[in-house]
Coordinates of C-alpha atoms in Angstrom, one line a residue:
Chain A
X1 CA 14.8 1.5 35.8
X2 CA 18.3 1.8 37.2
X3 CA 19.6 0.6 33.8
X4 CA 18.5 3.9 32.4
X5 CA 20.0 5.9 35.1
X6 CA 23.3 4.2 35.8
X7 CA 23.7 2.3 32.5
X8 CA 25.9 -0.1 34.5
X9 CA 26.3 -3.8 33.5
X10 CA 24.9 -4.9 36.8
X11 CA 21.7 -3.0 36.2
X12 CA 21.4 -4.7 32.8
X13 CA 22.1 -8.1 34.3
X14 CA 19.2 -7.4 36.7
X15 CA 17.0 -6.4 33.8
X16 CA 17.9 -9.6 32.0
X17 CA 17.2 -11.8 35.0
X18 CA 13.8 -10.2 35.5
X19 CA 12.5 -9.8 32.0
X20 CA 14.4 -12.3 29.8
X21 CA 11.6 -14.8 30.2
X22 CA 8.9 -12.3 29.3
X23 CA 10.9 -11.1 26.3
X24 CA 11.5 -14.6 24.9
X25 CA 8.0 -15.7 25.5
X26 CA 6.6 -12.7 23.6
X27 CA 9.1 -13.2 20.8
X28 CA 8.2 -16.9 20.5
X29 CA 4.4 -16.2 20.5
X30 CA 4.5 -13.3 18.1
X31 CA 6.9 -15.1 15.7
X32 CA 4.6 -18.1 15.8
X33 CA 1.8 -15.9 14.5
X34 CA 4.0 -15.3 11.4
X35 CA 4.7 -19.0 11.0
X36 CA 8.2 -18.7 12.4
X37 CA 9.4 -21.2 14.9
X38 CA 13.1 -21.6 14.1
X39 CA 15.2 -21.3 17.3
X40 CA 17.9 -19.4 15.4
X41 CA 15.4 -16.8 14.4
X42 CA 14.0 -16.6 17.9
X43 CA 17.5 -16.1 19.3
X44 CA 18.3 -13.4 16.8
X45 CA 15.0 -11.6 17.4
X46 CA 15.5 -11.8 21.2
X47 CA 19.0 -10.2 20.9
X48 CA 17.7 -7.6 18.4
X49 CA 14.9 -6.8 20.9
X50 CA 17.4 -6.0 23.6
X51 CA 19.4 -3.8 21.3
X52 CA 16.3 -2.1 20.2
X53 CA 15.5 -1.4 23.9
X54 CA 18.9 0.2 24.2
X55 CA 18.5 2.5 21.2
X56 CA 18.5 6.2 21.6
X57 CA 19.6 6.0 25.2
X58 CA 16.8 3.6 26.1
X59 CA 14.0 5.8 24.7
X60 CA 11.6 2.9 24.9
X61 CA 12.2 2.4 28.6
X62 CA 12.0 6.1 29.3
X63 CA 8.7 6.3 27.5
X64 CA 7.2 3.9 30.1
X65 CA 8.0 6.4 32.8
X66 CA 5.6 8.9 31.3
X67 CA 2.7 6.4 30.9
X68 CA 0.0 6.6 33.5
X69 CA -1.5 3.1 33.2
X70 CA -0.3 -0.5 33.2
X71 CA 2.6 -2.5 34.6
X72 CA 6.1 -2.5 33.1
X73 CA 5.8 -6.2 32.2
X74 CA 2.6 -5.4 30.1
X75 CA 4.4 -2.4 28.5
X76 CA 7.4 -4.5 27.7
X77 CA 5.2 -7.2 26.1
X78 CA 3.6 -4.6 23.8
X79 CA 7.0 -3.2 22.8
X80 CA 8.5 -6.6 22.1
X81 CA 5.4 -7.9 20.2
X82 CA 5.3 -4.7 18.1
X83 CA 9.0 -5.0 17.3
X84 CA 8.6 -8.6 16.2
X85 CA 5.6 -7.7 14.1
X86 CA 7.5 -4.8 12.4
X87 CA 10.4 -7.2 11.7
X88 CA 8.2 -9.7 9.9
X89 CA 6.2 -7.0 8.1
X90 CA 9.4 -5.4 6.9
X91 CA 10.9 -8.6 5.8
X92 CA 7.7 -9.6 3.9
X93 CA 7.4 -6.2 2.2
X94 CA 11.0 -6.4 1.1
X95 CA 10.7 -9.8 -0.3
X96 CA 7.3 -9.6 -1.9
X97 CA 8.0 -6.2 -3.4
X98 CA 5.9 -3.1 -3.8
X99 CA 2.3 -2.5 -3.0
X100 CA 1.7 -5.7 -1.1
X101 CA 0.4 -5.6 2.4
X102 CA 2.3 -7.7 4.9
X103 CA 0.1 -10.4 6.4
X104 CA 0.6 -12.7 9.4
X105 CA -0.6 -16.3 9.2
X106 CA -3.7 -15.3 11.1
X107 CA -4.5 -12.4 8.7
X108 CA -4.1 -14.8 5.8
X109 CA -6.5 -17.3 7.4
X110 CA -9.0 -14.4 7.8
X111 CA -8.6 -13.5 4.2
X112 CA -9.1 -17.0 3.1
X113 CA -12.1 -17.2 5.3
X114 CA -13.5 -14.1 3.6
X115 CA -12.9 -15.5 0.2
X116 CA -14.3 -19.0 0.5
X117 CA -17.3 -20.1 2.4
X118 CA -18.5 -23.6 2.6
X119 CA -22.1 -24.6 3.2
X120 CA -21.2 -25.3 6.8
X121 CA -19.7 -21.8 7.2
X122 CA -22.9 -20.3 5.8
X123 CA -25.0 -22.4 8.1
X124 CA -22.8 -21.4 11.0
X125 CA -23.2 -17.8 10.0
X126 CA -26.9 -18.0 10.0
X127 CA -26.7 -19.7 13.4
X128 CA -24.4 -16.9 14.7
X129 CA -27.1 -14.3 13.8
X130 CA -29.8 -16.4 15.5
X131 CA -27.6 -16.5 18.6
X132 CA -27.2 -12.8 18.5
X133 CA -30.9 -12.3 18.2
X134 CA -31.6 -14.7 21.0
X135 CA -29.1 -12.9 23.3
X136 CA -30.9 -9.6 22.5
X137 CA -34.3 -11.0 23.4
X138 CA -33.0 -12.5 26.6
X139 CA -31.2 -9.5 27.8
X140 CA -32.7 -6.7 29.8
X141 CA -30.7 -5.9 32.9
X142 CA -27.8 -3.5 33.3
X143 CA -25.1 -6.2 33.3
X144 CA -26.7 -8.1 30.4
X145 CA -24.5 -6.2 27.9
X146 CA -21.4 -7.3 29.7
X147 CA -22.7 -10.9 29.9
X148 CA -23.6 -11.1 26.2
X149 CA -20.1 -9.7 25.5
X150 CA -18.5 -12.4 27.6
X151 CA -20.6 -15.1 25.9
X152 CA -19.7 -13.8 22.5
X153 CA -15.9 -13.5 23.3
X154 CA -16.0 -17.1 24.6
X155 CA -18.0 -18.8 21.9
X156 CA -17.4 -16.8 18.8
X157 CA -13.7 -15.7 19.3
X158 CA -12.6 -18.7 21.3
X159 CA -11.2 -16.6 24.2
X160 CA -10.8 -18.7 27.4
X161 CA -12.8 -17.9 30.5
X162 CA -9.4 -17.3 32.2
X163 CA -8.4 -14.7 29.6
X164 CA -11.8 -13.0 29.8
X165 CA -11.6 -12.8 33.6
X166 CA -8.2 -11.1 33.1
X167 CA -9.6 -8.4 30.9
X168 CA -9.8 -5.0 32.5
X169 CA -13.4 -3.8 33.3
X170 CA -14.9 -7.3 33.2
X171 CA -14.7 -7.5 37.0
X172 CA -15.4 -11.2 37.4
X173 CA -13.4 -14.1 38.7
X174 CA -12.8 -17.0 36.4
X175 CA -15.6 -18.9 38.1
X176 CA -17.9 -15.9 37.7
X177 CA -17.1 -15.8 33.9
X178 CA -17.7 -19.6 33.6
X179 CA -21.0 -19.2 35.4
X180 CA -22.1 -16.5 33.1
X181 CA -21.1 -18.5 30.0
X182 CA -22.8 -21.7 31.4
X183 CA -26.1 -20.0 32.2
X184 CA -26.3 -18.1 28.9
X185 CA -25.5 -21.2 27.0
X186 CA -28.3 -22.9 28.8
X187 CA -30.8 -20.1 28.0
X188 CA -29.7 -19.7 24.4
X189 CA -30.0 -23.4 23.6
X190 CA -33.4 -23.6 25.1
X191 CA -34.5 -20.4 23.3
X192 CA -33.2 -21.6 19.9
X193 CA -34.7 -25.1 20.1
X194 CA -38.0 -23.9 21.6
X195 CA -38.0 -26.6 24.3
X196 CA -39.5 -24.2 26.8
X197 CA -38.1 -22.2 29.7
X198 CA -35.1 -23.4 31.7
X199 CA -34.4 -22.3 35.2
X200 CA -31.2 -20.4 35.8
X201 CA -29.7 -23.0 38.2
X202 CA -30.5 -26.2 39.9
X203 CA -31.3 -24.5 43.2
X204 CA -34.0 -22.4 41.6
X205 CA -35.3 -25.4 39.7
X206 CA -35.7 -27.4 42.9
X207 CA -37.8 -24.6 44.4
X208 CA -39.9 -24.4 41.4
X209 CA -38.6 -21.1 40.1
X210 CA -38.0 -20.7 36.5
X211 CA -36.7 -18.0 34.2
X212 CA -36.0 -17.4 30.6
X213 CA -34.4 -14.0 30.9
X214 CA -30.8 -13.1 31.6
X215 CA -31.7 -10.5 34.1
X216 CA -32.9 -13.2 36.4
X217 CA -29.7 -15.1 36.3
X218 CA -26.9 -12.5 36.5
X219 CA -25.5 -10.5 39.3
X220 CA -24.7 -13.5 41.4
X221 CA -21.2 -13.5 39.9
X222 CA -20.5 -9.8 40.7
Chain B
X1 CA -53.1 -40.4 36.8
X2 CA -50.2 -40.2 34.4
X3 CA -47.3 -42.6 34.9
X4 CA -44.1 -40.6 35.7
X5 CA -42.5 -42.6 32.9
X6 CA -45.0 -41.1 30.5
X7 CA -44.2 -37.5 31.3
X8 CA -42.1 -35.6 28.8
X9 CA -38.7 -34.4 29.9
X10 CA -38.5 -30.8 31.1
X11 CA -36.3 -28.2 29.4
X12 CA -33.9 -28.4 32.3
X13 CA -33.7 -32.2 32.1
X14 CA -33.0 -32.1 28.4
X15 CA -30.2 -29.6 28.8
X16 CA -28.8 -31.5 31.8
X17 CA -28.9 -34.7 29.8
X18 CA -27.0 -33.1 26.9
X19 CA -24.4 -31.4 29.2
X20 CA -23.8 -34.2 31.8
X21 CA -25.2 -37.4 30.4
X22 CA -28.3 -39.4 31.6
X23 CA -26.4 -40.7 34.6
X24 CA -26.5 -37.2 36.2
X25 CA -30.3 -37.0 36.2
X26 CA -32.3 -37.6 39.3
X27 CA -35.0 -39.8 37.8
X28 CA -32.6 -41.6 35.5
X29 CA -34.4 -44.9 35.2
X30 CA -37.8 -43.4 34.4
X31 CA -36.3 -41.0 31.9
X32 CA -34.5 -43.9 30.2
X33 CA -37.7 -45.8 29.9
X34 CA -39.5 -42.8 28.6
X35 CA -36.9 -42.1 26.0
X36 CA -37.3 -45.7 24.7
X37 CA -40.8 -44.9 23.7
X38 CA -41.0 -41.1 23.1
X39 CA -39.9 -39.9 19.7
X40 CA -40.9 -36.3 20.7
X41 CA -38.4 -36.1 23.6
X42 CA -35.6 -37.8 21.5
X43 CA -36.1 -35.2 18.8
X44 CA -35.9 -32.4 21.3
X45 CA -32.7 -33.8 22.7
X46 CA -31.3 -34.1 19.2
X47 CA -32.2 -30.5 18.5
X48 CA -30.4 -29.3 21.6
X49 CA -27.4 -31.5 20.8
X50 CA -27.3 -29.9 17.3
X51 CA -27.4 -26.4 18.8
X52 CA -24.7 -27.4 21.3
X53 CA -22.5 -28.5 18.5
X54 CA -23.1 -25.4 16.5
X55 CA -22.3 -23.2 19.6
X56 CA -19.0 -25.1 20.0
X57 CA -18.2 -24.5 16.3
X58 CA -19.2 -20.9 16.3
X59 CA -15.7 -19.6 15.6
X60 CA -15.6 -21.6 12.3
X61 CA -18.3 -19.4 10.7
X62 CA -17.4 -17.0 7.9
X63 CA -15.8 -13.8 9.4
X64 CA -16.9 -10.4 8.5
X65 CA -14.2 -8.2 7.1
X66 CA -12.5 -5.4 9.1
X67 CA -13.8 -1.9 8.5
X68 CA -12.2 1.5 8.5
X69 CA -13.1 2.1 12.1
X70 CA -11.4 -1.1 13.3
X71 CA -8.6 -0.4 15.9
X72 CA -5.0 -1.4 15.1
X73 CA -3.5 -4.7 16.2
X74 CA -1.3 -2.6 18.5
X75 CA -4.5 -1.3 20.3
X76 CA -5.6 -4.8 21.0
X77 CA -2.2 -5.7 22.4
X78 CA -2.3 -2.6 24.6
X79 CA -5.8 -3.6 25.8
X80 CA -4.7 -7.2 26.6
X81 CA -1.6 -5.9 28.4
X82 CA -3.6 -3.5 30.6
X83 CA -2.2 -0.3 29.2
X84 CA -5.5 1.4 28.3
X85 CA -7.8 3.4 30.5
X86 CA -11.1 1.8 31.4
X87 CA -13.3 3.8 29.1
X88 CA -11.1 2.9 26.1
X89 CA -11.2 -0.7 27.1
X90 CA -15.1 -0.6 27.2
X91 CA -15.2 1.0 23.8
X92 CA -12.8 -1.6 22.3
X93 CA -14.6 -4.6 23.9
X94 CA -17.9 -3.4 22.7
X95 CA -16.4 -3.2 19.2
X96 CA -14.8 -6.7 19.5
X97 CA -18.1 -8.2 20.4
X98 CA -19.6 -7.0 17.1
X99 CA -16.6 -7.3 14.8
X100 CA -15.3 -10.7 13.9
X101 CA -11.8 -9.6 12.8
X102 CA -11.2 -7.5 15.8
X103 CA -12.5 -10.3 18.1
X104 CA -9.8 -12.5 16.6
X105 CA -7.2 -9.8 17.0
X106 CA -8.1 -9.5 20.6
X107 CA -7.9 -13.3 21.0
X108 CA -4.4 -13.3 19.5
X109 CA -3.4 -10.4 21.6
X110 CA -4.6 -12.2 24.7
X111 CA -2.5 -15.2 23.8
X112 CA 0.6 -13.0 23.6
X113 CA -0.2 -11.1 26.8
X114 CA -0.7 -14.2 28.9
X115 CA 2.2 -14.4 31.3
X116 CA 1.8 -18.1 31.9
X117 CA 3.6 -20.4 29.5
X118 CA 2.1 -23.6 28.1
X119 CA 4.1 -26.8 28.7
X120 CA 5.3 -26.6 25.1
X121 CA 6.4 -23.0 25.6
X122 CA 8.1 -24.0 28.8
X123 CA 10.2 -26.4 26.8
X124 CA 11.1 -23.7 24.3
X125 CA 11.9 -21.2 27.1
X126 CA 14.3 -23.7 28.6
X127 CA 16.3 -23.7 25.4
X128 CA 16.6 -19.9 25.6
X129 CA 17.7 -19.7 29.2
X130 CA 20.8 -17.6 29.5
X131 CA 23.3 -18.7 32.1
X132 CA 25.1 -16.2 34.3
X133 CA 28.1 -15.9 32.0
X134 CA 25.9 -15.2 29.0
X135 CA 23.7 -12.7 30.8
X136 CA 26.8 -11.0 32.1
X137 CA 28.5 -10.7 28.7
X138 CA 25.3 -9.5 27.1
X139 CA 24.7 -7.0 29.9
X140 CA 28.1 -5.5 29.0
X141 CA 27.1 -5.3 25.4
X142 CA 23.8 -3.6 26.4
X143 CA 25.7 -1.2 28.6
X144 CA 27.7 -0.2 25.6
X145 CA 24.7 0.1 23.3
X146 CA 22.7 2.2 25.8
X147 CA 25.6 4.7 26.0
X148 CA 26.8 3.6 29.4
X149 CA 30.2 4.8 30.5
X150 CA 33.1 2.5 31.4
X151 CA 33.5 1.9 35.1
X152 CA 35.8 4.1 37.3
X153 CA 38.7 1.6 37.4
X154 CA 38.7 1.4 33.6
X155 CA 38.6 5.2 33.3
X156 CA 41.5 5.5 35.8
X157 CA 43.7 3.2 33.9
X158 CA 43.0 4.8 30.6
X159 CA 43.4 8.3 32.1
X160 CA 46.9 7.4 33.4
X161 CA 47.9 5.7 30.2
X162 CA 46.7 8.1 27.7
X163 CA 44.5 10.9 28.9
X164 CA 45.1 13.2 26.1
X165 CA 44.6 10.5 23.5
X166 CA 41.3 9.5 25.1
X167 CA 40.1 13.1 25.1
X168 CA 40.9 13.4 21.5
X169 CA 39.4 10.0 20.7
X170 CA 36.3 10.9 22.7
X171 CA 35.9 14.1 20.8
X172 CA 36.2 12.3 17.5
X173 CA 33.8 9.7 18.8
X174 CA 31.3 12.4 19.7
X175 CA 31.5 14.0 16.4
X176 CA 31.1 10.6 14.7
X177 CA 28.3 9.6 17.0
X178 CA 26.4 12.8 16.3
X179 CA 26.2 12.0 12.7
X180 CA 23.5 9.5 12.0
X181 CA 24.7 6.6 9.9
X182 CA 22.7 5.7 6.8
X183 CA 21.9 2.1 6.1
X184 CA 24.5 2.0 3.3
X185 CA 27.1 3.2 5.8
X186 CA 26.0 0.6 8.4
X187 CA 26.1 -2.2 5.8
X188 CA 29.6 -1.1 4.6
X189 CA 30.7 -1.0 8.2
X190 CA 29.3 -4.5 8.8
X191 CA 31.0 -5.8 5.7
X192 CA 34.4 -4.4 6.9
X193 CA 34.0 -5.6 10.5
X194 CA 32.9 -9.1 9.7
X195 CA 33.8 -9.7 6.0
X196 CA 32.4 -13.1 5.1
X197 CA 32.3 -12.5 1.3
X198 CA 35.4 -12.5 -0.9
X199 CA 33.7 -10.2 -3.4
X200 CA 33.6 -6.5 -2.8
X201 CA 30.5 -4.3 -2.3
X202 CA 30.3 -0.7 -3.1
X203 CA 31.3 1.8 -0.5
X204 CA 32.9 -0.8 1.9
X205 CA 36.4 -0.5 3.1
X206 CA 38.8 -3.4 3.3
X207 CA 38.4 -6.1 6.0
X208 CA 40.1 -9.4 6.5
X209 CA 38.1 -12.5 5.5
X210 CA 36.3 -14.3 8.3
X211 CA 34.4 -17.6 8.3
X212 CA 31.1 -17.1 6.6
X213 CA 27.6 -17.4 7.9
X214 CA 25.0 -19.2 5.9
X215 CA 21.3 -19.5 5.5
X216 CA 19.5 -21.2 8.4
X217 CA 22.5 -20.5 10.6
X218 CA 22.2 -18.5 13.8
X219 CA 22.8 -14.8 13.3
X220 CA 23.9 -14.4 16.9
X221 CA 27.3 -13.0 16.0
X222 CA 26.1 -10.5 13.4
X223 CA 27.8 -7.1 13.9
X224 CA 25.5 -4.6 15.5
X225 CA 25.8 -2.3 12.5
X226 CA 24.2 -5.0 10.4
X227 CA 21.4 -5.5 13.0
X228 CA 20.8 -1.8 13.0
X229 CA 20.9 -1.5 9.2
X230 CA 18.3 -4.3 9.0
X231 CA 16.0 -2.6 11.5
X232 CA 16.3 0.8 9.8
X233 CA 15.9 -0.6 6.3
X234 CA 12.8 -2.7 7.3
X235 CA 11.2 0.3 8.9
X236 CA 11.9 2.6 5.9
X237 CA 10.7 0.0 3.4
X238 CA 7.3 0.0 5.0
X239 CA 7.1 3.7 4.1
X240 CA 8.9 3.5 0.7
X241 CA 8.4 -0.1 -0.6
X242 CA 9.5 1.0 -4.1
X243 CA 12.8 2.7 -3.2
X244 CA 15.5 1.2 -5.2
X245 CA 18.1 2.4 -2.7
X246 CA 16.3 0.6 0.1
X247 CA 15.8 -2.6 -1.9
X248 CA 19.5 -2.6 -2.7
X249 CA 20.3 -2.1 1.0
X250 CA 17.9 -5.0 1.9
X251 CA 19.6 -7.2 -0.7
X252 CA 23.1 -6.4 0.6
X253 CA 22.0 -7.3 4.1
X254 CA 20.9 -10.7 2.7
X255 CA 24.2 -10.9 0.9
X256 CA 26.1 -10.4 4.2
X257 CA 23.9 -13.0 5.8
X258 CA 24.5 -15.4 2.9
X259 CA 20.8 -15.6 2.1
X260 CA 21.6 -15.6 -1.6
X261 CA 18.1 -16.7 -2.8
X262 CA 16.5 -13.8 -1.0
X263 CA 19.2 -11.4 -2.2
X264 CA 18.6 -12.5 -5.8
X265 CA 14.9 -11.9 -5.5
X266 CA 15.4 -8.4 -3.9
X267 CA 18.0 -7.3 -6.4
X268 CA 15.8 -8.5 -9.3
X269 CA 12.9 -6.5 -7.9
X270 CA 15.1 -3.5 -7.6
X271 CA 16.4 -3.9 -11.2
X272 CA 12.8 -4.1 -12.4
X273 CA 12.2 -0.6 -10.8
X274 CA 15.2 0.8 -12.5
X275 CA 16.2 -1.3 -15.5
X276 CA 20.0 -1.0 -15.4
X277 CA 22.1 0.2 -12.6
X278 CA 25.7 -1.0 -12.6
X279 CA 26.0 -1.4 -8.8
X280 CA 22.8 -3.4 -8.7
X281 CA 24.1 -5.7 -11.4
X282 CA 27.3 -6.1 -9.5
X283 CA 25.3 -6.9 -6.4
X284 CA 23.2 -9.4 -8.2
X285 CA 26.3 -11.0 -9.6
X286 CA 27.5 -11.4 -6.0
X287 CA 24.3 -13.1 -5.0
X288 CA 24.7 -15.6 -7.9
X289 CA 28.3 -16.1 -6.7
X290 CA 27.1 -16.9 -3.2
X291 CA 24.5 -19.4 -4.6
X292 CA 27.3 -21.0 -6.6
X293 CA 29.5 -21.3 -3.5
X294 CA 26.7 -22.7 -1.3
X295 CA 25.1 -25.0 -3.8
X296 CA 28.1 -25.8 -5.9
X297 CA 26.2 -24.8 -9.0
X298 CA 28.7 -23.7 -11.7
X299 CA 25.9 -22.2 -13.8
X300 CA 25.5 -19.5 -11.1
X301 CA 29.1 -18.6 -11.5
X302 CA 28.3 -18.2 -15.2
X303 CA 25.4 -15.8 -14.5
X304 CA 27.6 -13.8 -12.1
X305 CA 30.3 -13.6 -14.8
X306 CA 27.9 -12.5 -17.4
X307 CA 26.5 -9.6 -15.2
X308 CA 30.0 -8.4 -14.3
X309 CA 31.1 -8.4 -17.9
X310 CA 28.1 -6.3 -18.8
X311 CA 29.1 -3.8 -16.1
X312 CA 32.7 -3.7 -17.3
X313 CA 31.6 -3.3 -21.0
X314 CA 29.8 -0.1 -19.9
X315 CA 32.6 1.1 -17.6
X316 CA 35.9 -0.7 -18.0
X317 CA 37.2 1.4 -15.1
X318 CA 34.7 -0.1 -12.6
X319 CA 37.3 -1.5 -10.1
X320 CA 34.8 -3.3 -7.9
X321 CA 33.3 -5.3 -10.9
X322 CA 36.8 -6.0 -12.1
X323 CA 37.9 -7.3 -8.7
X324 CA 34.9 -9.4 -8.4
X325 CA 35.1 -10.8 -11.9
X326 CA 38.7 -11.9 -11.2
X327 CA 37.5 -14.0 -8.3
X328 CA 34.7 -15.5 -10.3
X329 CA 37.1 -16.5 -13.1
X330 CA 39.3 -18.1 -10.5
X331 CA 36.4 -20.1 -9.1
X332 CA 35.4 -21.2 -12.6
X333 CA 38.8 -22.6 -13.2
X334 CA 39.9 -20.0 -15.8
X335 CA 43.2 -18.9 -14.4
X336 CA 44.4 -17.0 -17.5
X337 CA 41.3 -14.8 -17.5
X338 CA 41.6 -14.3 -13.7
X339 CA 45.3 -13.3 -14.1
X340 CA 44.4 -10.8 -16.8
X341 CA 41.7 -9.2 -14.5
X342 CA 44.0 -9.1 -11.5
X343 CA 46.7 -7.4 -13.5
X344 CA 44.3 -4.9 -14.8
X345 CA 43.1 -4.3 -11.2
X346 CA 46.6 -3.7 -9.9
X347 CA 47.1 -1.1 -12.6
X348 CA 43.8 0.5 -11.9
X349 CA 44.0 0.7 -8.2
X350 CA 47.7 0.2 -7.3
X351 CA 47.8 1.9 -3.9
X352 CA 44.7 0.6 -2.1
X353 CA 44.8 -2.3 0.4
X354 CA 42.6 -4.2 -2.0
X355 CA 45.6 -4.3 -4.4
X356 CA 47.4 -6.4 -1.8
X357 CA 44.8 -9.1 -2.1
X358 CA 45.0 -8.8 -5.9
X359 CA 48.8 -9.2 -5.8
X360 CA 48.5 -12.2 -3.5
X361 CA 46.0 -13.8 -5.9
X362 CA 48.3 -13.0 -8.9
X363 CA 51.3 -14.6 -7.1
X364 CA 49.2 -17.7 -6.2
X365 CA 47.9 -18.1 -9.8
X366 CA 51.2 -17.5 -11.6
X367 CA 53.0 -20.0 -9.2
X368 CA 50.7 -22.8 -10.5

């Protein structure tokens, strides 16, 4: 934060050397969500981001000092991503004219998904409801809610085990998350196909134990 | 006693077979033999495989729409970047697991928040690495933008050379700085600092012509006033998307960036809001002029000429439209009309610095 205090070139050089990669990466990823991959645009947005950070005597940086949670890198990522989103929203609003909501590529995909549903989508939706019901039937213990959430984030929203493990409050390692996903997938498939009870892991199977409830299989990861 | 090969597969064996293949099973040969004969077990395996496939394609199902209680995209980013307290995280994660749209937003936020780059991203990052020189020069720019003071040596030199002048200049600068510039002022400033357009825009002072930028070209060297104007206008347009003044400012930014197609679209939008405004017509003419220059389409010069003539019919004293029309005539290869306009301009605005350009043009055209 010495660039706020001293405002010297050297401090800014240090800032650039530490956070340039984080800024560019965030710009690249956010712009991609708006369908923009041009290097010229990325370069412009990167420079604009730095200038934005400097505005009003580095108001953005000073604001971080008053926050109680999070790392500066995380805070900077949010600031940069919001700036890039605002840029594209503004540009889209200006070009499309009044009354139209700005939409990222992902928003548009979601809208399209809302508007048109194929037979496969309907079938998948019915299946999604069946999975939800199965998870409810299978869960009983205190960590079952967390496990079901993990399962759902992984299978429904395509979030990787790595990213789930990185979420605050999940409290599991990547292996722990993978283990929860694997076990629940085993139980859900058995439940939905009616092939009978499956054991929670091979060890238990070899000793003849079996289970069809989540509360028998969790906690090992914690 | 039942032959082990006749025993149906257990639930565990079926799932293991689907997950890892038959080779991973302990009594592989017996199971293989059993499956040759047992339709029941084969159908159970097929059922599990189907469920397995459906599970893998779960994200493809139709998504439920977001509701009024859905958190903003910003909230998901803050969660993904670890800026929220635990209780808020719990609340949001619970919501994400029951709301498809928010689940996707969380998924996208997590992609942005991941500090590790994919191999493809690493390649892009390498293209944006700033060397020491670039970092150093940009750091100096940031120092200026953040309100940093010049270093002591610089101050000493300036103090010895012209202390009093500096004090006066600093005073003037402070007064100027305390006044917040409007987007129109910033655009006018950008035009003057980095004039890339031969035609004039309203409110902008004279600036010498420089090499123009163009669509698709890097905007790295845009003046800061233009960057600032763009940021301010974009933000304000979110709040006031119908504002003719803001749309005109947006179009002028496009003009200065030589994004003529965008400029035309924005000016036309603005003209729809307010049917006829001379300055908007003049700006739209400039956008057509740019398109004609970039795409060598003479018909666009014709459209520009038509608009400027309309403005001048309403107000023959409009010096900006007159100046611009003279240039359009020149480009269209109509020197007599251009000379007539330049002569009128010099009579209308004889003392300004723009008249110097007009006289130069007159000299050039009459010498032919």
